[in-house]
Amino acid sequence: MRHQFNWVNGAYQLASRDVIQVINPATESPIATIDSTPQETVNAIVVSSLQNFSSGVWSQADASTRFTVLSKAANLLRARLHEFINLETRQTGRPIREMKAQLFRIPEWLEYFASLARTHEGCVTPFKGPVVNTLTRLPLGVVVQITPWNHPLLIATKKIAAALAAGNSVIVKPSESAPLSVLEMGKLFQEAGLPDGTLQIVSGYGRETGKFLCESPLISKIDLTGGLATYEAIAPTASKNLIPITAELGGKAPVCFFPSMPIEKGVKAALFASFIASGQTCVTGSRLLIHSEIYNEFVEQLVRRTMSLRLGDPTDDRTQIGAVISRASVERCTAFVSHAMVEGGKVLCGGKPTDVDGKGFFFEPTLIETKPDSNLASNEVFGPVIALIRCESEEEIIRVANATSFALGASVWSNDFNQAHRVAEKINAGIVWINGHHLNDPSSPWGGFKESGLGKENGIEAYESYTKLKSTIINYGQEPTWFDDEVENARYG
């Protein structure tokens, strides 16, 4: 079994004493080991990253240099996508057909932020008097990025691209459950011309290595994709150290279906929203809010289509539903089903763990008819267990959609143009799709409200969040007169 080393200062480092096994969730077989990086090593990496930043080798590089490096990284990644697709499938258990679709777009994030680094401009404010006030954006320093296992390469690339484009030195801690593709990115960026030490990739448990990174007073920003508990664990120390946090913390996305939407099209939409990645995304369509006028026929077709989904070997192009990430995930799904039944929910299909050839962490695609205030309708499962809720009116759909503590994503399905926009406007979520779901683009800000988190990935908003704004005020005609005899023209403030 191979060991995947940390990428530090432009080289793969010697393994630490303690290692972590990375398991293929579809076969339960170990595929690699990674470092469980201890605190003294973490501290040394942070110090080294700060030295890199202070040297100016990247933080003071021309915008054209950042553009060239990130653009070349995009080209290198595009040329090696077949390797990353296979690796992502093995470490996540997601069907290879999904990974092909997702990974083919990832180079776009590097290209977008490369272009933003080259074209983003400062400005001059309308300062009163013979004064010029310029605003410029500077990199923050050493930034720490904590990335998840469900979209390992996509989410890490989104964060890395924005941070590097702005001139920061970056330390990434990928999830210990699926770190391998991210750890491979260090060598790729080196080949693209990124100075050694500008991107460090460090593995380990979140509760240890991740915690050590986030507690360092030498870092300038934390960017986290994870759960609320993780945010609550790191926020107090970050607050004490005056370190800003961008946090994407999950969701409970409502998918709202109205009578004007053809049922067959709506059912296809529900399947896509709910079961991509076996329901393991932050914007999984985990609550289907279906208008009562179409409810019975919609649910009948949806159950039939769900039961026909092909669950199996993720490396088979025909497989539509792959594994969940771990045995703990299977147990979590099982617990949600049991709780739903206790609360009076009706399991329409699925509801049980399963396997492929006696192995793997698989759970049947599951539909449960339930109430709007049930545990299943209120809390994140992160698995293929979906709540179906009958709603009597547009007003009820809006009310139910806004009734959870999450507010990341939502979608509205209606061929009534006025209704679609009216409902979208009233849904409280950071991302609302009309007649779409899971749509993403490097230019489109991504982030939620309430317990779904703080700040944004993607877009100019993400780039600017990795900068600090400097105001330079140039006096070219105002004489200093405050303490002279004639002060009627003196200015203060």
PDB file of C-alpha atoms in Angstrom, residues 92-238:
ATOM      1  CA  THR A  92     -15.122   8.797  -2.473  1.00  0.00           C
ATOM      2  CA  GLY A  93     -17.140   5.845  -3.844  1.00  0.00           C
ATOM      3  CA  ARG A  94     -18.963   8.201  -6.228  1.00  0.00           C
ATOM      4  CA  PRO A  95     -19.874   6.858  -9.690  1.00  0.00           C
ATOM      5  CA  ILE A  96     -17.225   7.520 -12.288  1.00  0.00           C
ATOM      6  CA  ARG A  97     -19.838   9.055 -14.590  1.00  0.00           C
ATOM      7  CA  GLU A  98     -20.387  11.778 -11.974  1.00  0.00           C
ATOM      8  CA  MET A  99     -16.678  12.360 -11.468  1.00  0.00           C
ATOM      9  CA  LYS A 100     -16.110  12.748 -15.213  1.00  0.00           C
ATOM     10  CA  ALA A 101     -18.814  15.404 -15.421  1.00  0.00           C
ATOM     11  CA  GLN A 102     -17.565  17.282 -12.369  1.00  0.00           C
ATOM     12  CA  LEU A 103     -13.816  17.131 -12.866  1.00  0.00           C
ATOM     13  CA  PHE A 104     -13.875  18.191 -16.508  1.00  0.00           C
ATOM     14  CA  ARG A 105     -15.050  21.605 -15.281  1.00  0.00           C
ATOM     15  CA  ILE A 106     -12.535  22.103 -12.459  1.00  0.00           C
ATOM     16  CA  PRO A 107      -9.824  23.759 -14.610  1.00  0.00           C
ATOM     17  CA  GLU A 108     -12.338  26.554 -15.233  1.00  0.00           C
ATOM     18  CA  TRP A 109     -11.853  27.748 -11.645  1.00  0.00           C
ATOM     19  CA  LEU A 110      -8.117  28.148 -12.155  1.00  0.00           C
ATOM     20  CA  GLU A 111      -8.694  29.966 -15.435  1.00  0.00           C
ATOM     21  CA  TYR A 112     -11.334  32.278 -13.973  1.00  0.00           C
ATOM     22  CA  PHE A 113      -9.242  33.357 -11.000  1.00  0.00           C
ATOM     23  CA  ALA A 114      -6.155  33.649 -13.209  1.00  0.00           C
ATOM     24  CA  SER A 115      -8.095  36.127 -15.329  1.00  0.00           C
ATOM     25  CA  LEU A 116      -9.396  37.918 -12.244  1.00  0.00           C
ATOM     26  CA  ALA A 117      -5.859  38.334 -10.916  1.00  0.00           C
ATOM     27  CA  ARG A 118      -4.900  39.924 -14.238  1.00  0.00           C
ATOM     28  CA  THR A 119      -7.908  42.208 -14.651  1.00  0.00           C
ATOM     29  CA  HIS A 120      -9.167  43.132 -11.166  1.00  0.00           C
ATOM     30  CA  GLU A 121      -8.635  46.861 -10.705  1.00  0.00           C
ATOM     31  CA  GLY A 122      -8.409  49.251  -7.805  1.00  0.00           C
ATOM     32  CA  CYS A 123     -10.298  52.516  -7.828  1.00  0.00           C
ATOM     33  CA  VAL A 124     -10.183  56.212  -6.974  1.00  0.00           C
ATOM     34  CA  THR A 125     -12.816  57.548  -4.586  1.00  0.00           C
ATOM     35  CA  PRO A 126     -14.611  60.952  -5.005  1.00  0.00           C
ATOM     36  CA  PHE A 127     -12.548  62.495  -2.185  1.00  0.00           C
ATOM     37  CA  LYS A 128     -13.378  66.160  -1.544  1.00  0.00           C
ATOM     38  CA  GLY A 129     -10.802  68.796  -2.462  1.00  0.00           C
ATOM     39  CA  PRO A 130      -7.436  68.617  -4.285  1.00  0.00           C
ATOM     40  CA  VAL A 131      -6.841  65.089  -3.028  1.00  0.00           C
ATOM     41  CA  VAL A 132      -6.547  61.725  -4.792  1.00  0.00           C
ATOM     42  CA  ASN A 133      -7.605  58.657  -2.812  1.00  0.00           C
ATOM     43  CA  THR A 134      -6.567  55.315  -4.344  1.00  0.00           C
ATOM     44  CA  LEU A 135      -7.836  51.962  -3.116  1.00  0.00           C
ATOM     45  CA  THR A 136      -5.656  48.912  -3.669  1.00  0.00           C
ATOM     46  CA  ARG A 137      -6.067  45.292  -2.609  1.00  0.00           C
ATOM     47  CA  LEU A 138      -3.235  43.414  -0.941  1.00  0.00           C
ATOM     48  CA  PRO A 139      -2.962  39.724  -0.030  1.00  0.00           C
ATOM     49  CA  LEU A 140      -3.779  38.778   3.545  1.00  0.00           C
ATOM     50  CA  GLY A 141      -0.838  36.516   4.402  1.00  0.00           C
ATOM     51  CA  VAL A 142      -0.906  32.817   5.275  1.00  0.00           C
ATOM     52  CA  VAL A 143      -4.391  31.376   4.797  1.00  0.00           C
ATOM     53  CA  VAL A 144      -5.641  27.992   6.018  1.00  0.00           C
ATOM     54  CA  GLN A 145      -8.191  26.019   4.031  1.00  0.00           C
ATOM     55  CA  ILE A 146     -10.062  23.063   5.523  1.00  0.00           C
ATOM     56  CA  THR A 147     -11.682  21.048   2.735  1.00  0.00           C
ATOM     57  CA  PRO A 148     -14.236  18.183   2.794  1.00  0.00           C
ATOM     58  CA  TRP A 149     -14.420  14.655   1.410  1.00  0.00           C
ATOM     59  CA  ASN A 150     -17.549  14.885  -0.743  1.00  0.00           C
ATOM     60  CA  HIS A 151     -16.021  17.036  -3.529  1.00  0.00           C
ATOM     61  CA  PRO A 152     -12.323  16.786  -2.664  1.00  0.00           C
ATOM     62  CA  LEU A 153     -10.717  18.278  -5.746  1.00  0.00           C
ATOM     63  CA  LEU A 154     -13.494  20.692  -6.719  1.00  0.00           C
ATOM     64  CA  ILE A 155     -13.798  22.456  -3.373  1.00  0.00           C
ATOM     65  CA  ALA A 156     -10.041  22.536  -2.754  1.00  0.00           C
ATOM     66  CA  THR A 157      -9.421  24.008  -6.221  1.00  0.00           C
ATOM     67  CA  LYS A 158     -12.111  26.653  -5.714  1.00  0.00           C
ATOM     68  CA  LYS A 159     -10.412  27.828  -2.545  1.00  0.00           C
ATOM     69  CA  ILE A 160      -6.799  27.480  -3.712  1.00  0.00           C
ATOM     70  CA  ALA A 161      -7.412  29.355  -6.965  1.00  0.00           C
ATOM     71  CA  ALA A 162      -8.980  32.383  -5.258  1.00  0.00           C
ATOM     72  CA  ALA A 163      -6.327  32.574  -2.544  1.00  0.00           C
ATOM     73  CA  LEU A 164      -3.352  32.228  -4.893  1.00  0.00           C
ATOM     74  CA  ALA A 165      -4.793  34.705  -7.382  1.00  0.00           C
ATOM     75  CA  ALA A 166      -4.860  37.283  -4.597  1.00  0.00           C
ATOM     76  CA  GLY A 167      -1.213  36.606  -3.700  1.00  0.00           C
ATOM     77  CA  ASN A 168      -1.518  34.639  -0.472  1.00  0.00           C
ATOM     78  CA  SER A 169       0.519  31.718   0.810  1.00  0.00           C
ATOM     79  CA  VAL A 170      -1.841  28.768   1.265  1.00  0.00           C
ATOM     80  CA  ILE A 171      -1.989  25.786   3.609  1.00  0.00           C
ATOM     81  CA  VAL A 172      -4.641  23.189   2.706  1.00  0.00           C
ATOM     82  CA  LYS A 173      -5.805  20.447   5.079  1.00  0.00           C
ATOM     83  CA  PRO A 174      -7.947  18.004   3.044  1.00  0.00           C
ATOM     84  CA  SER A 175     -10.340  15.591   4.718  1.00  0.00           C
ATOM     85  CA  GLU A 176      -8.642  12.489   6.045  1.00  0.00           C
ATOM     86  CA  SER A 177     -11.400  10.444   4.372  1.00  0.00           C
ATOM     87  CA  ALA A 178     -10.550  11.519   0.796  1.00  0.00           C
ATOM     88  CA  PRO A 179      -7.270  13.472   0.686  1.00  0.00           C
ATOM     89  CA  LEU A 180      -5.376  11.789  -2.146  1.00  0.00           C
ATOM     90  CA  SER A 181      -6.343  13.934  -5.132  1.00  0.00           C
ATOM     91  CA  VAL A 182      -5.673  17.153  -3.227  1.00  0.00           C
ATOM     92  CA  LEU A 183      -2.232  15.940  -2.109  1.00  0.00           C
ATOM     93  CA  GLU A 184      -1.397  15.312  -5.773  1.00  0.00           C
ATOM     94  CA  MET A 185      -1.985  18.985  -6.582  1.00  0.00           C
ATOM     95  CA  GLY A 186       1.239  20.198  -4.982  1.00  0.00           C
ATOM     96  CA  LYS A 187       3.476  18.752  -7.684  1.00  0.00           C
ATOM     97  CA  LEU A 188       1.122  20.025 -10.397  1.00  0.00           C
ATOM     98  CA  PHE A 189       1.356  23.615  -9.143  1.00  0.00           C
ATOM     99  CA  GLN A 190       5.119  23.302  -8.897  1.00  0.00           C
ATOM    100  CA  GLU A 191       5.244  22.242 -12.548  1.00  0.00           C
ATOM    101  CA  ALA A 192       3.124  25.280 -13.366  1.00  0.00           C
ATOM    102  CA  GLY A 193       5.768  27.561 -11.851  1.00  0.00           C
ATOM    103  CA  LEU A 194       4.345  28.306  -8.393  1.00  0.00           C
ATOM    104  CA  PRO A 195       7.240  29.101  -6.035  1.00  0.00           C
ATOM    105  CA  ASP A 196       7.980  26.350  -3.521  1.00  0.00           C
ATOM    106  CA  GLY A 197       6.391  26.941  -0.126  1.00  0.00           C
ATOM    107  CA  THR A 198       3.539  29.029  -1.530  1.00  0.00           C
ATOM    108  CA  LEU A 199       1.142  26.054  -1.445  1.00  0.00           C
ATOM    109  CA  GLN A 200       1.477  23.548   1.409  1.00  0.00           C
ATOM    110  CA  ILE A 201      -0.796  20.491   1.618  1.00  0.00           C
ATOM    111  CA  VAL A 202      -0.975  18.862   5.029  1.00  0.00           C
ATOM    112  CA  SER A 203      -2.948  15.768   5.986  1.00  0.00           C
ATOM    113  CA  GLY A 204      -4.353  14.588   9.287  1.00  0.00           C
ATOM    114  CA  TYR A 205      -7.493  14.447  11.366  1.00  0.00           C
ATOM    115  CA  GLY A 206      -9.579  17.592  11.539  1.00  0.00           C
ATOM    116  CA  ARG A 207      -9.777  17.413  15.322  1.00  0.00           C
ATOM    117  CA  GLU A 208      -5.968  17.412  15.525  1.00  0.00           C
ATOM    118  CA  THR A 209      -4.078  18.722  12.487  1.00  0.00           C
ATOM    119  CA  GLY A 210      -6.941  20.973  11.379  1.00  0.00           C
ATOM    120  CA  LYS A 211      -7.309  22.342  14.883  1.00  0.00           C
ATOM    121  CA  PHE A 212      -3.575  23.022  15.202  1.00  0.00           C
ATOM    122  CA  LEU A 213      -3.595  24.991  11.942  1.00  0.00           C
ATOM    123  CA  CYS A 214      -6.627  27.061  12.859  1.00  0.00           C
ATOM    124  CA  GLU A 215      -5.250  27.919  16.299  1.00  0.00           C
ATOM    125  CA  SER A 216      -2.019  29.435  14.998  1.00  0.00           C
ATOM    126  CA  PRO A 217      -1.816  33.192  15.636  1.00  0.00           C
ATOM    127  CA  LEU A 218       0.391  33.533  12.532  1.00  0.00           C
ATOM    128  CA  ILE A 219      -2.357  32.841  10.005  1.00  0.00           C
ATOM    129  CA  SER A 220      -4.524  35.542   8.416  1.00  0.00           C
ATOM    130  CA  LYS A 221      -7.692  33.725   7.336  1.00  0.00           C
ATOM    131  CA  ILE A 222      -9.536  30.411   7.693  1.00  0.00           C
ATOM    132  CA  ASP A 223     -11.693  29.040   4.886  1.00  0.00           C
ATOM    133  CA  LEU A 224     -13.744  26.059   6.043  1.00  0.00           C
ATOM    134  CA  THR A 225     -16.178  23.723   4.348  1.00  0.00           C
ATOM    135  CA  GLY A 226     -17.563  21.406   6.997  1.00  0.00           C
ATOM    136  CA  GLY A 227     -20.146  21.232   9.739  1.00  0.00           C
ATOM    137  CA  LEU A 228     -21.406  23.649  12.356  1.00  0.00           C
ATOM    138  CA  ALA A 229     -19.605  21.719  15.110  1.00  0.00           C
ATOM    139  CA  THR A 230     -16.265  22.281  13.364  1.00  0.00           C
ATOM    140  CA  TYR A 231     -16.956  25.994  13.031  1.00  0.00           C
ATOM    141  CA  GLU A 232     -17.907  26.214  16.706  1.00  0.00           C
ATOM    142  CA  ALA A 233     -14.650  24.467  17.642  1.00  0.00           C
ATOM    143  CA  ILE A 234     -12.371  26.887  15.768  1.00  0.00           C
ATOM    144  CA  ALA A 235     -14.304  30.165  15.992  1.00  0.00           C
ATOM    145  CA  PRO A 236     -13.411  31.134  19.598  1.00  0.00           C
ATOM    146  CA  THR A 237      -9.657  30.974  18.990  1.00  0.00           C
ATOM    147  CA  ALA A 238      -9.971  32.629  15.583  1.00  0.00           C
TER     148      ALA A 238
END
